[in-house]
Coordinates of N, CA, C and O in Angstrom, one line a residue:
M1 N 105.8 79.7 128.5 CA 106.7 78.2 128.8 C 106.3 77.6 127.9 O 107.0 76.2 128.1
M2 N 104.9 76.9 128.0 CA 104.2 75.9 127.6 C 104.3 76.2 126.0 O 104.8 74.5 126.1
H3 N 104.5 77.3 126.4 CA 104.5 78.0 124.2 C 105.8 77.3 123.6 O 105.2 76.6 123.1
I4 N 106.9 77.6 124.3 CA 108.4 77.2 124.1 C 107.9 75.5 124.5 O 108.5 74.8 123.1
Y5 N 107.8 75.0 124.7 CA 107.3 73.2 125.2 C 106.8 72.9 124.1 O 107.7 71.8 123.5
K6 N 105.8 73.4 123.3 CA 105.4 73.1 122.1 C 106.2 72.8 120.9 O 106.0 72.3 120.2
I7 N 106.9 73.8 120.2 CA 108.2 74.7 119.8 C 108.9 73.2 120.0 O 109.0 72.4 118.5
I8 N 109.3 72.9 121.2 CA 110.6 72.2 121.3 C 109.2 70.6 121.1 O 110.7 69.7 120.2
L9 N 108.3 70.5 121.3 CA 108.0 69.1 121.3 C 108.1 69.0 119.2 O 108.8 68.4 118.8
K10 N 107.7 70.4 118.9 CA 107.4 70.4 117.6 C 108.3 69.9 116.6 O 108.9 69.0 115.4
I11 N 109.8 70.9 116.7 CA 111.3 70.7 116.8 C 111.4 68.9 117.1 O 112.2 68.6 116.1
Q12 N 111.4 68.8 118.1 CA 111.6 67.4 117.8 C 111.5 66.2 117.6 O 112.1 65.3 116.8
T13 N 109.7 66.1 117.7 CA 109.7 65.5 116.1 C 110.1 65.1 114.1 O 108.9 65.1 114.4
S14 N 109.7 67.1 114.0 CA 109.9 66.9 113.1 C 111.7 66.1 112.7 O 112.0 65.8 111.3
L15 N 112.7 66.1 113.6 CA 113.6 65.8 113.3 C 113.9 64.5 113.3 O 115.0 64.0 113.1
T16 N 112.9 64.4 114.2 CA 112.7 62.3 114.6 C 112.3 61.6 112.8 O 112.5 61.1 112.8
L17 N 111.2 62.4 111.9 CA 110.9 62.3 111.0 C 111.8 62.4 110.1 O 111.8 61.6 109.5
L18 N 112.3 63.6 109.7 CA 113.6 63.5 109.4 C 114.6 62.1 109.6 O 115.5 62.1 108.1
A19 N 115.1 61.6 110.4 CA 116.9 61.8 110.9 C 115.6 59.3 110.1 O 116.4 58.7 109.4
S20 N 114.2 59.8 110.3 CA 113.8 57.7 109.6 C 114.1 58.3 108.2 O 113.8 57.2 107.8
C21 N 112.9 59.1 107.4 CA 113.3 59.4 106.4 C 115.2 59.0 106.0 O 115.1 58.2 104.9
I22 N 116.2 59.9 105.8 CA 117.1 59.4 106.1 C 118.1 58.1 105.9 O 118.4 57.7 105.1
E23 N 117.6 57.1 107.0 CA 117.4 56.0 107.3 C 116.9 55.3 105.7 O 117.4 54.8 106.0
E24 N 115.6 55.7 106.0 CA 115.0 55.0 105.1 C 115.6 55.0 103.6 O 115.8 53.4 102.8
L25 N 117.0 56.7 103.3 CA 117.1 56.7 102.3 C 118.4 56.3 102.1 O 118.6 55.3 101.1
D26 N 119.0 55.4 103.2 CA 120.5 55.2 103.0 C 120.3 53.7 103.5 O 121.1 52.6 102.1
S27 N 119.0 53.1 103.6 CA 119.4 51.6 103.8 C 118.5 50.9 101.7 O 119.3 50.3 100.8
A28 N 118.4 52.6 100.9 CA 117.8 52.0 99.9 C 119.0 52.2 99.0 O 119.7 51.4 97.6
V29 N 120.5 53.2 98.9 CA 121.4 53.3 98.4 C 121.9 52.2 98.8 O 122.7 51.0 97.9
S30 N 121.9 51.7 99.8 CA 122.5 50.5 100.7 C 122.5 49.4 99.9 O 123.2 48.3 99.2
L31 N 121.0 48.7 99.2 CA 120.6 48.1 98.5 C 120.8 48.1 96.8 O 121.1 47.3 96.2
N32 N 121.2 49.1 96.3 CA 121.7 49.9 95.5 C 120.5 50.0 94.5 O 119.9 49.4 93.0
D33 N 119.2 50.5 95.0 CA 117.8 49.8 94.0 C 116.9 51.6 93.6 O 116.7 52.4 94.2
E34 N 118.1 51.5 92.4 CA 117.5 53.1 92.1 C 116.0 53.7 92.4 O 116.1 54.2 92.4
E35 N 115.2 52.8 92.3 CA 113.5 52.9 92.0 C 113.3 53.6 93.5 O 113.0 54.5 93.6
D36 N 113.9 53.0 94.2 CA 113.9 52.4 96.0 C 114.3 53.6 96.2 O 113.6 55.0 96.8
I37 N 115.5 54.6 96.3 CA 116.1 55.4 96.1 C 115.5 57.3 95.8 O 115.3 57.7 97.3
L38 N 114.9 56.9 94.0 CA 114.5 57.8 93.9 C 113.3 58.2 95.3 O 113.1 59.0 95.5
E39 N 112.0 57.3 94.8 CA 111.4 57.4 95.5 C 111.7 57.6 97.2 O 111.1 58.7 98.0
R40 N 112.5 57.4 97.9 CA 113.1 58.2 99.4 C 113.4 59.2 98.8 O 113.5 60.5 99.5
A41 N 114.0 59.0 98.3 CA 115.0 60.9 98.2 C 113.8 61.9 98.0 O 113.7 63.0 98.3
Y42 N 112.9 61.4 96.9 CA 111.9 62.0 97.2 C 110.6 62.8 97.8 O 110.5 64.3 98.5
D43 N 110.4 61.1 99.1 CA 110.0 61.5 100.1 C 110.7 62.4 101.1 O 110.1 63.2 102.1
L44 N 112.1 62.6 101.6 CA 112.4 63.4 101.9 C 112.8 64.4 101.7 O 112.3 65.5 102.4
I45 N 112.7 64.8 100.4 CA 112.3 66.3 99.9 C 110.8 66.6 100.7 O 111.2 67.6 101.2
V46 N 109.8 66.5 100.3 CA 109.1 66.8 100.2 C 109.2 66.6 101.6 O 108.0 67.8 102.3
T47 N 108.9 65.9 102.8 CA 109.2 65.4 104.5 C 109.8 67.3 104.5 O 109.4 67.7 105.8
Y48 N 110.9 68.0 104.4 CA 112.0 68.9 104.2 C 110.7 69.9 104.4 O 110.9 70.8 105.2
R49 N 109.8 69.9 102.8 CA 109.7 71.1 102.7 C 108.0 71.3 103.4 O 107.9 72.6 103.8
R50 N 107.8 70.2 103.8 CA 106.0 69.8 104.5 C 106.8 71.0 106.7 O 106.2 71.6 106.4
I51 N 108.1 70.3 106.1 CA 108.3 70.9 108.0 C 108.7 72.4 108.3 O 108.8 72.5 108.7
K52 N 109.7 72.7 107.0 CA 110.0 74.0 106.6 C 108.9 74.8 106.8 O 109.1 75.4 107.2
N53 N 107.4 74.3 106.8 CA 106.7 75.4 106.5 C 105.7 75.5 107.5 O 104.7 76.1 107.9
E54 N 105.4 73.9 107.7 CA 105.4 74.3 109.8 C 106.1 75.1 110.7 O 105.2 75.4 111.8
L55 N 107.3 75.3 110.1 CA 108.4 75.4 111.0 C 108.4 76.7 110.9 O 109.0 77.8 112.2
E56 N 108.0 76.8 109.9 CA 107.8 78.1 109.2 C 108.6 79.2 109.0 O 109.8 80.7 109.3
L57 N 110.2 78.6 108.7 CA 111.7 78.7 108.2 C 112.4 79.4 106.8 O 111.1 78.3 106.4
D58 N 112.5 79.9 107.0 CA 113.4 80.2 105.3 C 114.3 80.5 104.9 O 115.2 79.9 105.6

């Protein structure tokens, strides 16, 4: 049972992290800051890939 809890907690943490990256990207888009948009988009992609590897998703 504890194993399932750890998995759920990991997924919850991952989704929270992705939501934060998306909010930062949205903010950069709202400000029309091209450099910040590219940086935030890159951060989102890196975060997604790291989470995908950590959760062993394909």
